PDB file of C-alpha atoms in Angstrom:
ATOM      1  CA  MET A   1       7.934 -19.028  -0.994  1.00  0.00           C
ATOM      2  CA  ARG A   2       9.730 -17.321   1.880  1.00  0.00           C
ATOM      3  CA  LEU A   3      10.432 -20.220   4.234  1.00  0.00           C
ATOM      4  CA  ASP A   4      12.324 -17.905   6.591  1.00  0.00           C
ATOM      5  CA  LEU A   5       9.070 -16.142   7.489  1.00  0.00           C
ATOM      6  CA  LEU A   6       6.897 -19.190   8.195  1.00  0.00           C
ATOM      7  CA  GLY A   7       5.723 -19.436  11.794  1.00  0.00           C
ATOM      8  CA  LEU A   8       6.746 -15.913  12.705  1.00  0.00           C
ATOM      9  CA  ASP A   9       4.244 -13.590  14.302  1.00  0.00           C
ATOM     10  CA  LEU A  10       2.818 -11.010  11.902  1.00  0.00           C
ATOM     11  CA  ASP A  11       4.665  -8.010  13.353  1.00  0.00           C
ATOM     12  CA  THR A  12       8.064  -9.721  13.130  1.00  0.00           C
ATOM     13  CA  ALA A  13       7.497 -10.961   9.575  1.00  0.00           C
ATOM     14  CA  ARG A  14       6.227  -7.561   8.456  1.00  0.00           C
ATOM     15  CA  ALA A  15       9.256  -5.838  10.024  1.00  0.00           C
ATOM     16  CA  ARG A  16      11.680  -8.189   8.252  1.00  0.00           C
ATOM     17  CA  LEU A  17      10.105  -7.480   4.872  1.00  0.00           C
ATOM     18  CA  GLN A  18       9.951  -3.741   5.525  1.00  0.00           C
ATOM     19  CA  ALA A  19      13.681  -3.833   6.351  1.00  0.00           C
ATOM     20  CA  GLU A  20      14.122  -5.173   2.804  1.00  0.00           C
ATOM     21  CA  GLY A  21      12.052  -2.296   1.458  1.00  0.00           C
ATOM     22  CA  VAL A  22       8.903  -4.374   0.927  1.00  0.00           C
ATOM     23  CA  CYS A  23       5.455  -3.481   2.262  1.00  0.00           C
ATOM     24  CA  PRO A  24       3.621  -6.822   2.074  1.00  0.00           C
ATOM     25  CA  HIS A  25      -0.078  -7.341   1.510  1.00  0.00           C
ATOM     26  CA  VAL A  26      -1.549  -9.347   4.420  1.00  0.00           C
ATOM     27  CA  ARG A  27      -4.227 -11.969   3.842  1.00  0.00           C
ATOM     28  CA  THR A  28      -5.946 -13.750   6.728  1.00  0.00           C
ATOM     29  CA  THR A  29      -7.201 -17.313   6.797  1.00  0.00           C
ATOM     30  CA  SER A  30      -8.647 -19.625   9.420  1.00  0.00           C
ATOM     31  CA  ALA A  31      -9.614 -23.222  10.068  1.00  0.00           C
ATOM     32  CA  PRO A  32     -13.145 -24.047   8.891  1.00  0.00           C
ATOM     33  CA  ASN A  33     -14.713 -24.054  12.357  1.00  0.00           C
ATOM     34  CA  ARG A  34     -12.700 -21.189  13.842  1.00  0.00           C
ATOM     35  CA  HIS A  35     -13.964 -18.152  11.911  1.00  0.00           C
ATOM     36  CA  GLN A  36     -15.070 -16.344  15.046  1.00  0.00           C
ATOM     37  CA  GLU A  37     -11.795 -16.672  17.008  1.00  0.00           C
ATOM     38  CA  THR A  38     -10.439 -13.355  18.249  1.00  0.00           C
ATOM     39  CA  ASN A  39      -7.797 -14.397  20.797  1.00  0.00           C
ATOM     40  CA  GLY A  40      -4.343 -15.556  19.888  1.00  0.00           C
ATOM     41  CA  ILE A  41      -1.360 -14.592  17.771  1.00  0.00           C
ATOM     42  CA  TRP A  42      -1.396 -13.991  14.020  1.00  0.00           C
ATOM     43  CA  ARG A  43       1.330 -16.253  12.579  1.00  0.00           C
ATOM     44  CA  VAL A  44       2.578 -16.561   9.015  1.00  0.00           C
ATOM     45  CA  VAL A  45       1.401 -19.747   7.281  1.00  0.00           C
ATOM     46  CA  ALA A  46       2.422 -18.770   3.725  1.00  0.00           C
ATOM     47  CA  ALA A  47       4.725 -16.036   2.489  1.00  0.00           C
ATOM     48  CA  SER A  48       6.158 -14.515  -0.644  1.00  0.00           C
ATOM     49  CA  ASP A  49       8.134 -11.316  -1.095  1.00  0.00           C
ATOM     50  CA  ASP A  50       4.990  -9.224  -1.388  1.00  0.00           C
ATOM     51  CA  GLU A  51       2.263 -11.172   0.468  1.00  0.00           C
ATOM     52  CA  LEU A  52       1.845 -12.760   3.884  1.00  0.00           C
ATOM     53  CA  THR A  53      -0.957 -15.178   4.685  1.00  0.00           C
ATOM     54  CA  VAL A  54      -1.598 -15.362   8.402  1.00  0.00           C
ATOM     55  CA  ALA A  55      -3.792 -17.439  10.689  1.00  0.00           C
ATOM     56  CA  LEU A  56      -4.741 -16.955  14.309  1.00  0.00           C
ATOM     57  CA  PHE A  57      -3.026 -19.401  16.681  1.00  0.00           C
ATOM     58  CA  CYS A  58      -3.519 -19.918  20.388  1.00  0.00           C
ATOM     59  CA  ASP A  59      -0.655 -18.548  22.457  1.00  0.00           C
ATOM     60  CA  PRO A  60       0.458 -21.393  24.765  1.00  0.00           C
ATOM     61  CA  LEU A  61       2.504 -19.044  26.942  1.00  0.00           C
ATOM     62  CA  GLU A  62      -0.477 -16.742  27.458  1.00  0.00           C
ATOM     63  CA  GLU A  63      -2.676 -19.733  28.335  1.00  0.00           C
ATOM     64  CA  LYS A  64      -0.059 -21.032  30.773  1.00  0.00           C
ATOM     65  CA  LEU A  65       0.177 -17.659  32.489  1.00  0.00           C
ATOM     66  CA  ALA A  66      -3.603 -17.389  32.729  1.00  0.00           C
ATOM     67  CA  GLY A  67      -3.754 -20.855  34.247  1.00  0.00           C
ATOM     68  CA  SER A  68      -1.117 -20.030  36.862  1.00  0.00           C
ATOM     69  CA  SER A  69      -3.145 -17.038  38.089  1.00  0.00           C
ATOM     70  CA  ARG A  70      -5.946 -19.426  39.056  1.00  0.00           C
ATOM     71  CA  ASP A  71      -3.663 -21.285  41.493  1.00  0.00           C
TER      72      ASP A  71
END
């Protein structure tokens, strides 16, 4: 398990592994009732040297910015 990659966005985690000369396989997962979600950030929820498992998370900063434009 690569604890140093957990929680990172997919692009950052992928870049770190590629800097080590590894091109990881990416597997996606989701919560049972959130299969259709398309908005958010892919974040690493499990990682090894050659595989990243990512799930889509809401981006609180993006939501905050969208809410401030309504004011």
